[in-house]
């Protein structure tokens, strides 16, 4: 991994776009923990690259009897880093399902717009009260046509909750730059999110069984996790017409990547979106219409699910 002085030199060399943010990979080690170093890399305009990984949990030999116990976490972190995704399995040993969750059929990485970084409260809890350390809780975000789609990684952490304000803060980088939403815009534009755990879905759990509604009255509940049983929450805003675009929640680590989707429109007729991919690639896209009770609370028992096949 490069030293800070080496990374800072890249400010004067625009052709440098990535820097290693992790330690060297060894099957089963913790070099995936790049939530802190990613803060520094992103601050100077670099994608924080995670080292290679094995996607197959049964591969042995090159490093003695060691094997990779958390290949799904390795792949998810590599995708969330916005750097390269570099599986380094032995020939014919790659776990295709895990790797395909990172990319489209052309191999384009379907990453978020900003790398996943550890939350401020996780840093504070570790510094001020190590006994109640929050753990590896990171956030990233994608923006499609002015709408923000946060993602929350929860790995090797005790149970906790994130308030609606915490969720909004996950994409505060958007309104700290000219041309993006102001803080007031964010507070009025977003009132409810639908959250789906794409890590659980990657193990066969039906997406809607993991669904959480996140609002000022309902925080995001995070379970106790470890490296093999982590959570990756994809949050989709409820749009002005009461639809929520969930994207590829059944198939990708980042289901609403701006590298895949653009031109998201929500109007009286529903929603429309443009998808890109490999020639003839067919993708499964999810959307939910959420009805209203009398008053202003969203209700889980009044919702219509739409699953659409799109060809690129």
XYZ file of C-alpha atoms in Angstrom:
312
model
C 0.000 0.000 0.000
C 1.294 3.467 -0.859
C 2.323 5.917 1.849
C 0.300 9.143 2.234
C 3.115 11.170 0.654
C 2.960 8.964 -2.443
C -0.814 9.340 -2.698
C -0.582 13.121 -2.265
C 1.813 13.301 -5.212
C -1.075 12.107 -7.401
C -2.767 15.502 -6.938
C -0.290 16.811 -9.530
C -0.625 13.777 -11.838
C -4.141 13.587 -13.219
C -3.556 10.241 -14.932
C -3.376 8.581 -11.497
C -6.934 7.554 -10.613
C -6.513 4.809 -7.986
C -4.346 3.948 -5.002
C -4.080 0.827 -2.864
C -6.062 1.352 0.330
C -5.660 -2.169 1.699
C -2.876 -4.377 3.002
C -1.628 -7.314 0.922
C -4.150 -10.090 0.451
C -3.782 -13.447 2.145
C -6.722 -15.863 2.268
C -8.682 -15.243 5.440
C -6.912 -12.058 6.553
C -8.605 -8.716 7.230
C -7.198 -6.586 4.418
C -10.819 -5.862 3.371
C -11.047 -3.293 6.206
C -10.516 -0.167 4.088
C -13.310 1.999 5.502
C -10.876 4.428 7.144
C -8.192 4.610 4.444
C -10.891 5.153 1.825
C -11.700 8.493 3.468
C -8.202 9.762 2.692
C -8.130 8.385 -0.862
C -11.526 9.850 -1.763
C -10.574 13.241 -0.292
C -7.755 13.605 -2.825
C -9.756 12.326 -5.788
C -8.550 8.708 -5.880
C -10.489 5.464 -5.959
C -9.346 3.385 -2.950
C -8.244 0.095 -4.511
C -8.609 -3.129 -2.530
C -6.057 -5.870 -3.195
C -6.972 -9.077 -5.030
C -9.045 -11.825 -3.424
C -10.172 -15.404 -3.847
C -13.850 -15.729 -4.729
C -13.872 -19.473 -3.954
C -14.003 -20.554 -0.304
C -12.706 -24.075 -0.985
C -9.505 -23.186 -2.881
C -6.271 -24.196 -1.098
C -2.642 -24.771 -1.953
C -0.830 -21.573 -2.812
C -0.831 -20.350 0.794
C -0.509 -23.676 2.567
C -3.850 -24.839 3.929
C -5.361 -21.345 4.267
C -8.596 -20.573 2.459
C -10.844 -17.548 1.995
C -13.725 -17.749 4.486
C -15.542 -14.586 3.344
C -15.453 -14.371 -0.479
C -18.814 -12.562 -0.673
C -17.547 -9.808 1.637
C -14.322 -9.534 -0.357
C -16.263 -9.075 -3.613
C -18.748 -6.632 -2.112
C -16.000 -4.450 -0.601
C -14.057 -4.461 -3.874
C -17.177 -3.259 -5.707
C -17.992 -0.612 -3.107
C -14.423 0.715 -3.230
C -15.004 2.120 -6.774
C -11.565 0.726 -7.661
C -10.722 -2.414 -9.609
C -12.390 -5.722 -8.756
C -9.581 -8.280 -8.944
C -10.454 -11.935 -8.305
C -7.254 -13.977 -8.291
C -8.494 -17.545 -8.073
C -6.717 -20.447 -9.674
C -7.856 -21.057 -13.279
C -11.345 -22.636 -13.351
C -11.866 -21.972 -9.625
C -13.567 -18.566 -9.836
C -17.003 -18.370 -8.188
C -18.832 -16.912 -11.171
C -21.996 -15.994 -9.270
C -20.089 -13.869 -6.740
C -18.022 -12.081 -9.380
C -20.978 -11.449 -11.697
C -22.670 -9.534 -8.890
C -19.936 -6.936 -9.347
C -20.246 -6.296 -13.098
C -22.429 -6.181 -16.202
C -22.021 -8.703 -19.037
C -19.237 -6.578 -20.562
C -17.271 -6.659 -17.319
C -17.992 -3.018 -16.443
C -17.921 -2.665 -12.655
C -21.315 -1.585 -11.339
C -19.917 0.515 -8.519
C -21.424 3.380 -6.525
C -20.494 7.000 -7.250
C -18.574 7.429 -4.007
C -16.491 4.775 -2.255
C -17.781 3.155 0.914
C -16.262 4.887 3.962
C -16.617 4.171 7.641
C -19.229 6.292 9.410
C -18.119 9.119 11.689
C -19.959 7.579 14.642
C -18.055 4.315 14.154
C -14.751 6.177 14.415
C -15.943 8.091 17.475
C -17.202 5.001 19.263
C -13.881 3.252 18.761
C -11.896 6.281 19.965
C -14.013 7.419 22.916
C -15.541 4.155 24.142
C -13.714 1.086 22.782
C -15.946 -1.198 24.835
C -18.965 -0.174 22.745
C -17.166 0.037 19.413
C -19.678 0.237 16.563
C -17.510 -1.792 14.208
C -17.308 -1.816 10.421
C -20.339 0.229 9.366
C -19.642 2.032 6.092
C -21.680 4.082 3.648
C -21.551 4.794 -0.081
C -23.982 6.412 -2.480
C -25.077 6.474 -6.126
C -26.955 9.314 -7.809
C -29.365 8.726 -10.686
C -31.040 11.756 -12.250
C -30.739 13.779 -9.068
C -31.962 11.025 -6.729
C -29.535 9.535 -4.198
C -29.373 5.793 -3.472
C -27.301 5.132 -0.319
C -25.761 1.807 0.635
C -24.836 0.709 4.139
C -22.302 -2.072 4.748
C -22.532 -3.680 8.181
C -19.768 -6.224 8.822
C -18.198 -7.590 11.999
C -20.295 -5.245 14.154
C -22.632 -5.385 17.168
C -26.347 -4.650 16.679
C -27.311 -0.997 16.379
C -29.677 1.370 14.595
C -29.111 4.251 12.207
C -31.521 7.139 12.421
C -33.056 8.742 9.363
C -30.653 11.661 9.861
C -27.729 9.205 9.863
C -28.958 7.835 6.528
C -29.235 11.311 5.036
C -25.709 12.039 6.214
C -24.389 9.101 4.164
C -24.641 11.199 1.016
C -23.714 14.568 2.465
C -20.837 14.763 -0.012
C -23.513 15.553 -2.601
C -24.545 18.840 -1.059
C -21.042 19.972 -0.108
C -20.218 20.659 -3.743
C -21.677 23.315 -6.082
C -24.385 22.002 -8.364
C -25.649 19.324 -5.961
C -28.486 19.456 -3.467
C -28.330 21.911 -0.578
C -28.863 20.627 2.951
C -32.381 22.072 2.877
C -33.088 20.287 -0.423
C -32.023 16.967 1.087
C -34.188 17.439 4.170
C -37.297 18.180 2.087
C -36.631 15.874 -0.878
C -36.303 12.624 1.085
C -38.836 11.392 3.627
C -38.846 7.582 3.256
C -36.435 4.934 1.985
C -36.988 1.259 1.217
C -34.002 -0.826 2.327
C -33.159 -4.311 1.005
C -30.269 -6.448 2.263
C -28.485 -7.524 -0.913
C -26.027 -9.659 1.076
C -28.878 -11.818 2.358
C -30.342 -11.930 -1.145
C -27.006 -13.258 -2.452
C -27.553 -16.274 -0.161
C -31.026 -16.957 -1.559
C -33.226 -14.861 0.727
C -36.211 -13.337 -1.186
C -35.590 -9.578 -1.485
C -38.938 -8.533 -0.026
C -38.361 -10.638 3.094
C -35.454 -8.371 4.000
C -37.375 -5.137 3.373
C -37.225 -2.296 5.903
C -38.980 1.068 5.749
C -36.672 3.877 6.876
C -38.077 7.256 7.883
C -37.910 9.786 10.711
C -40.172 7.467 12.708
C -38.441 4.212 11.705
C -34.634 3.863 11.891
C -32.595 1.346 9.934
C -32.034 -1.703 12.151
C -28.608 -3.323 11.856
C -28.103 -6.834 13.202
C -25.009 -8.272 14.859
C -22.720 -9.391 12.026
C -19.418 -11.065 11.313
C -17.305 -11.482 8.189
C -19.325 -14.326 6.714
C -22.756 -13.098 7.804
C -22.635 -9.419 6.900
C -25.350 -7.041 5.724
C -25.335 -4.755 2.684
C -28.376 -2.496 2.734
C -29.405 -0.879 -0.543
C -31.684 2.093 0.174
C -34.046 3.487 -2.443
C -35.941 6.746 -1.928
C -39.710 6.858 -2.256
C -40.138 9.168 -5.252
C -42.693 12.010 -5.494
C -45.226 9.740 -7.235
C -44.972 7.097 -4.456
C -42.884 4.690 -6.530
C -39.490 3.426 -5.361
C -36.901 2.219 -7.877
C -35.010 -0.717 -6.356
C -32.944 -1.652 -9.398
C -31.180 -5.018 -9.627
C -31.673 -6.043 -5.992
C -31.750 -9.766 -6.851
C -28.489 -9.840 -8.792
C -25.986 -7.087 -7.909
C -24.104 -5.765 -4.886
C -24.942 -2.227 -6.043
C -28.454 -2.556 -7.486
C -28.888 1.096 -8.487
C -25.535 2.043 -9.986
C -25.309 5.137 -12.180
C -22.969 3.109 -14.380
C -26.016 1.014 -15.274
C -29.003 3.364 -14.991
C -29.766 6.918 -16.104
C -32.727 9.125 -17.011
C -34.878 8.071 -14.060
C -38.287 9.769 -14.386
C -41.166 9.566 -11.902
C -44.520 10.962 -13.008
C -48.252 10.222 -12.882
C -47.850 7.240 -15.225
C -45.231 5.521 -13.068
C -41.466 5.444 -13.502
C -39.115 5.032 -16.443
C -35.366 4.533 -16.584
C -32.653 3.909 -19.165
C -30.351 0.911 -18.666
C -27.013 0.176 -20.333
C -25.101 -3.076 -20.580
C -23.608 -5.595 -22.939
C -25.199 -6.318 -26.321
C -28.367 -8.331 -25.758
C -27.893 -8.426 -21.980
C -31.178 -8.996 -20.153
C -31.482 -7.610 -16.642
C -34.109 -7.962 -13.923
C -35.239 -4.631 -12.489
C -37.428 -4.185 -9.396
C -39.730 -1.296 -8.500
C -42.332 -0.856 -5.762
C -45.443 1.296 -5.573
C -46.090 2.208 -1.954
C -49.658 3.314 -1.067
C -50.708 5.705 1.654
C -52.952 5.279 4.612
C -55.032 8.260 5.617
C -52.436 10.665 6.896
C -48.782 10.521 5.924
C -47.405 7.153 7.049
C -46.332 4.596 4.475
C -47.865 1.185 5.014
C -46.311 -2.166 4.234
C -49.702 -3.716 3.470
C -50.414 -1.357 0.576
C -47.679 -1.911 -1.945
C -47.401 -3.283 -5.471
C -44.169 -4.944 -6.629
C -43.033 -4.744 -10.214
C -40.329 -6.994 -11.652
C -39.324 -6.040 -15.169
C -36.973 -7.581 -17.707
C -34.980 -5.074 -19.753
C -32.760 -5.840 -22.725
C -29.726 -3.646 -23.341
